[in-house]
Amino acid sequence: MTPRELVPREREIAVIGLARSGRAVVMLLRKHGYTVYASDVATSPETGKVAEELRGLGAVVDVGRHHVERIARAGLVVTSPGVPPSARPTSTSRENNVPIASEVEVALNFIDGPRIIAVTGTNGKTTTTALIAHLLRGLDIDAAEAGNIGTPLSEIALREQQPKWISLEMSSFQLHDTPSLKPAVGVLTNLSPDHLDRYSSVEEYFADKARLFANADAESVWVVNKDDKAVVRMVRDVGGHKHWFSVSKKAEASLDARTGQLVVMGAPLLARADFPLLGQHNVGNALAASLAVMAADRSHQTPKARKGIAKALTTFRSLPHRLELVGEFGGVQWINDSKATNVSSTAVAIDGMERPTVLLLGGRHKGETYATLADAVRRKVKRVIAYGEAATIIATDLRPVVDVVRLGDDFEEVMRAARAAANVGEAVLLSPACSSYDMFSNYEERGERFRALAAKEA
Ligand code: ADP
């Protein structure tokens, strides 16, 4: 397949943001001879280095500012998922009718050969995406994970040797500007309110998720969650073949409560006890990933392939910052779930707790109520430590059901309070239900601080 012409060659393509995906897409566009203007408001030494590198490849690069008039004249604007639609460069491109594409949309144009399993949903995307690639590799297949998980699709498109399969994590923001996506298999893990700081309503957010199905036809293959009413509703009229998974109902991939087996495509695959991740939600992720890999190709359904998939499930390890046991210090378990940045992901984390728990909740409020955590909190949590910008709202929402200590934005103080509250045999869980941007640069930094301080607090 010859890539289609993205814009006439005399027009400029503007790339907004020079983080990893911005850098990769500029390299890809330059490799294919496009004229590129790239800019980032950040002025960090890292951005400066990237700018130099890209200038060396012939791109025009601005650091510390966006040349908005120049962007308005571009033939195409490529945005990174971190840039909100309200930001000047994107709003200006919209006002001037400049087409906007995600980095993934551009990269898809240069991906020829590999087949794509695309994964979206509110929670469990990264885990499921990583699982799918791991299971494919368990079948001795050359597979790569890409997209929102960390490796931009453009980096894969730049490789000399393309993998056979790509497991591609898609956020709602990426889906918004990726109209060409037509995966071999599409996976929708679940749907619940999130990102209400960037969307004006839940419907608007769900509508972006629904773009996974935009190019559905009779040949399409989907893997979807039978336990989730919003998912069932969304895919009702979508064309193609639907493979359902469920942790509580009969489905093509399900958990047999009687035998404790994960049952996929008509036969037991593996005992739950042999899959190492904590929490029932991760059983759902394992079922979705196994079903996606098997549905992707008939050769993945043979008895030998099933054995390979089952073995690979046993060797998958939890990803950092996702219900990750940091250690047991002074008889207290310290669990880092910093990636839980919305209320529904925190709810599953609390449900998965086996010990009385001190819960660290807080950060930048994203618009959801914390009152929906009340049932789970009542069952498992002895004290909530509410901190950061959201502390007051959390305290108001949860004081009726649990003891809440309200603190400010000193994370060391938060950790000292956690240590003081937790007794031998109990657990401290960082599952904040909020974004980290009020106190940290991202959720990884928040999780690393937790890890470092947990060991110190011991
Ligand atoms: P995402 O990439 O969608 O943010 P991750 O796999 O990184 O998802 O997991 C993020 C958090 O979401 C985890 O820390 C966990 O608490 C929660 N989570 C993971 N899988 C699921 C699921 N299937 N359903 C609900 N919550 C989940």
PDB file of N, CA, C and O and ligand atoms in Angstrom, residues 122-127 169 190 281 285 322 337 339-340 345 348, ligand 1:
ATOM      1  N   THR A 122     -12.760   3.114  29.715  1.00  0.00           N
ATOM      2  CA  THR A 122     -12.392   4.081  30.749  1.00  0.00           C
ATOM      3  C   THR A 122     -11.215   3.567  31.574  1.00  0.00           C
ATOM      4  O   THR A 122     -10.251   4.286  31.811  1.00  0.00           O
ATOM      5  N   ASN A 123     -11.294   2.299  31.988  1.00  0.00           N
ATOM      6  CA  ASN A 123     -10.223   1.732  32.814  1.00  0.00           C
ATOM      7  C   ASN A 123      -9.750   0.396  32.236  1.00  0.00           C
ATOM      8  O   ASN A 123     -10.507  -0.290  31.561  1.00  0.00           O
ATOM      9  N   GLY A 124      -8.517   0.048  32.579  1.00  0.00           N
ATOM     10  CA  GLY A 124      -7.982  -1.246  32.162  1.00  0.00           C
ATOM     11  C   GLY A 124      -7.370  -1.257  30.771  1.00  0.00           C
ATOM     12  O   GLY A 124      -6.930  -2.302  30.300  1.00  0.00           O
ATOM     13  N   LYS A 125      -7.301  -0.071  30.133  1.00  0.00           N
ATOM     14  CA  LYS A 125      -6.747  -0.035  28.776  1.00  0.00           C
ATOM     15  C   LYS A 125      -5.292  -0.501  28.745  1.00  0.00           C
ATOM     16  O   LYS A 125      -4.926  -1.376  27.977  1.00  0.00           O
ATOM     17  N   THR A 126      -4.466   0.115  29.598  1.00  0.00           N
ATOM     18  CA  THR A 126      -3.036  -0.184  29.526  1.00  0.00           C
ATOM     19  C   THR A 126      -2.765  -1.637  29.888  1.00  0.00           C
ATOM     20  O   THR A 126      -1.990  -2.329  29.221  1.00  0.00           O
ATOM     21  N   THR A 127      -3.424  -2.102  30.940  1.00  0.00           N
ATOM     22  CA  THR A 127      -3.212  -3.494  31.363  1.00  0.00           C
ATOM     23  C   THR A 127      -3.618  -4.446  30.237  1.00  0.00           C
ATOM     24  O   THR A 127      -2.873  -5.385  29.901  1.00  0.00           O
ATOM     25  N   GLU A 169      -3.188   0.971  22.351  1.00  0.00           N
ATOM     26  CA  GLU A 169      -4.078   1.603  23.340  1.00  0.00           C
ATOM     27  C   GLU A 169      -4.531   2.970  22.824  1.00  0.00           C
ATOM     28  O   GLU A 169      -3.711   3.800  22.452  1.00  0.00           O
ATOM     29  N   ASN A 190     -14.612  -1.080  29.295  1.00  0.00           N
ATOM     30  CA  ASN A 190     -15.730  -0.626  30.151  1.00  0.00           C
ATOM     31  C   ASN A 190     -15.938   0.870  29.922  1.00  0.00           C
ATOM     32  O   ASN A 190     -15.114   1.522  29.277  1.00  0.00           O
ATOM     33  N   HIS A 281     -11.240  -7.109  38.669  1.00  0.00           N
ATOM     34  CA  HIS A 281     -11.180  -6.354  37.416  1.00  0.00           C
ATOM     35  C   HIS A 281     -10.070  -6.864  36.513  1.00  0.00           C
ATOM     36  O   HIS A 281     -10.193  -6.833  35.291  1.00  0.00           O
ATOM     37  N   ASN A 285      -9.806  -8.103  32.613  1.00  0.00           N
ATOM     38  CA  ASN A 285      -8.782  -7.715  31.641  1.00  0.00           C
ATOM     39  C   ASN A 285      -8.161  -8.948  30.980  1.00  0.00           C
ATOM     40  O   ASN A 285      -7.903  -8.959  29.771  1.00  0.00           O
ATOM     41  N   ARG A 322      -0.217   0.333  39.382  1.00  0.00           N
ATOM     42  CA  ARG A 322      -1.566  -0.232  39.243  1.00  0.00           C
ATOM     43  C   ARG A 322      -1.687  -1.342  40.282  1.00  0.00           C
ATOM     44  O   ARG A 322      -1.181  -2.441  40.068  1.00  0.00           O
ATOM     45  N   ASP A 337      -1.465   2.548  43.807  1.00  0.00           N
ATOM     46  CA  ASP A 337      -2.429   2.507  42.697  1.00  0.00           C
ATOM     47  C   ASP A 337      -2.572   3.928  42.148  1.00  0.00           C
ATOM     48  O   ASP A 337      -3.669   4.402  41.869  1.00  0.00           O
ATOM     49  N   LYS A 339      -2.136   5.160  39.425  1.00  0.00           N
ATOM     50  CA  LYS A 339      -2.775   5.278  38.099  1.00  0.00           C
ATOM     51  C   LYS A 339      -4.297   5.408  38.212  1.00  0.00           C
ATOM     52  O   LYS A 339      -4.951   5.752  37.234  1.00  0.00           O
ATOM     53  N   ALA A 340      -4.851   5.138  39.394  1.00  0.00           N
ATOM     54  CA  ALA A 340      -6.306   5.294  39.549  1.00  0.00           C
ATOM     55  C   ALA A 340      -6.619   6.789  39.612  1.00  0.00           C
ATOM     56  O   ALA A 340      -6.528   7.429  40.663  1.00  0.00           O
ATOM     57  N   SER A 345     -12.073   3.650  38.924  1.00  0.00           N
ATOM     58  CA  SER A 345     -10.875   2.819  39.101  1.00  0.00           C
ATOM     59  C   SER A 345     -10.531   2.686  40.589  1.00  0.00           C
ATOM     60  O   SER A 345     -10.081   1.633  41.048  1.00  0.00           O
ATOM     61  N   VAL A 348     -12.771  -0.118  42.168  1.00  0.00           N
ATOM     62  CA  VAL A 348     -12.336  -1.514  42.003  1.00  0.00           C
ATOM     63  C   VAL A 348     -11.121  -1.812  42.867  1.00  0.00           C
ATOM     64  O   VAL A 348     -10.959  -2.927  43.372  1.00  0.00           O
TER      65      VAL A 348
HETATM   66  P1  ADP B   1      -6.104   2.763  31.861  1.00  0.00           P
HETATM   67  O1  ADP B   1      -4.974   2.611  30.902  1.00  0.00           O
HETATM   68  O2  ADP B   1      -7.433   2.613  31.188  1.00  0.00           O
HETATM   69  O3  ADP B   1      -6.021   3.954  32.754  1.00  0.00           O
HETATM   70  P2  ADP B   1      -4.848   0.759  33.570  1.00  0.00           P
HETATM   71  O4  ADP B   1      -4.731  -0.627  33.072  1.00  0.00           O
HETATM   72  O5  ADP B   1      -3.653   1.620  33.525  1.00  0.00           O
HETATM   73  O6  ADP B   1      -6.068   1.456  32.812  1.00  0.00           O
HETATM   74  O7  ADP B   1      -5.420   0.740  35.059  1.00  0.00           O
HETATM   75  C1  ADP B   1      -5.669   1.976  35.715  1.00  0.00           C
HETATM   76  C2  ADP B   1      -6.406   1.756  37.003  1.00  0.00           C
HETATM   77  O8  ADP B   1      -7.736   1.360  36.685  1.00  0.00           O
HETATM   78  C3  ADP B   1      -5.828   0.625  37.835  1.00  0.00           C
HETATM   79  O9  ADP B   1      -5.008   1.151  38.807  1.00  0.00           O
HETATM   80  C4  ADP B   1      -7.035  -0.053  38.440  1.00  0.00           C
HETATM   81  O10 ADP B   1      -7.323   0.514  39.697  1.00  0.00           O
HETATM   82  C5  ADP B   1      -8.172   0.293  37.499  1.00  0.00           C
HETATM   83  N1  ADP B   1      -8.576  -0.788  36.573  1.00  0.00           N
HETATM   84  C6  ADP B   1      -7.788  -1.585  35.818  1.00  0.00           C
HETATM   85  N2  ADP B   1      -8.531  -2.437  35.090  1.00  0.00           N
HETATM   86  C7  ADP B   1      -9.817  -2.154  35.351  1.00  0.00           C
HETATM   87  C8  ADP B   1     -11.080  -2.679  34.909  1.00  0.00           C
HETATM   88  N3  ADP B   1     -11.148  -3.669  34.014  1.00  0.00           N
HETATM   89  N4  ADP B   1     -12.217  -2.141  35.433  1.00  0.00           N
HETATM   90  C9  ADP B   1     -12.164  -1.148  36.315  1.00  0.00           C
HETATM   91  N5  ADP B   1     -11.013  -0.617  36.782  1.00  0.00           N
HETATM   92  C10 ADP B   1      -9.859  -1.110  36.319  1.00  0.00           C
END
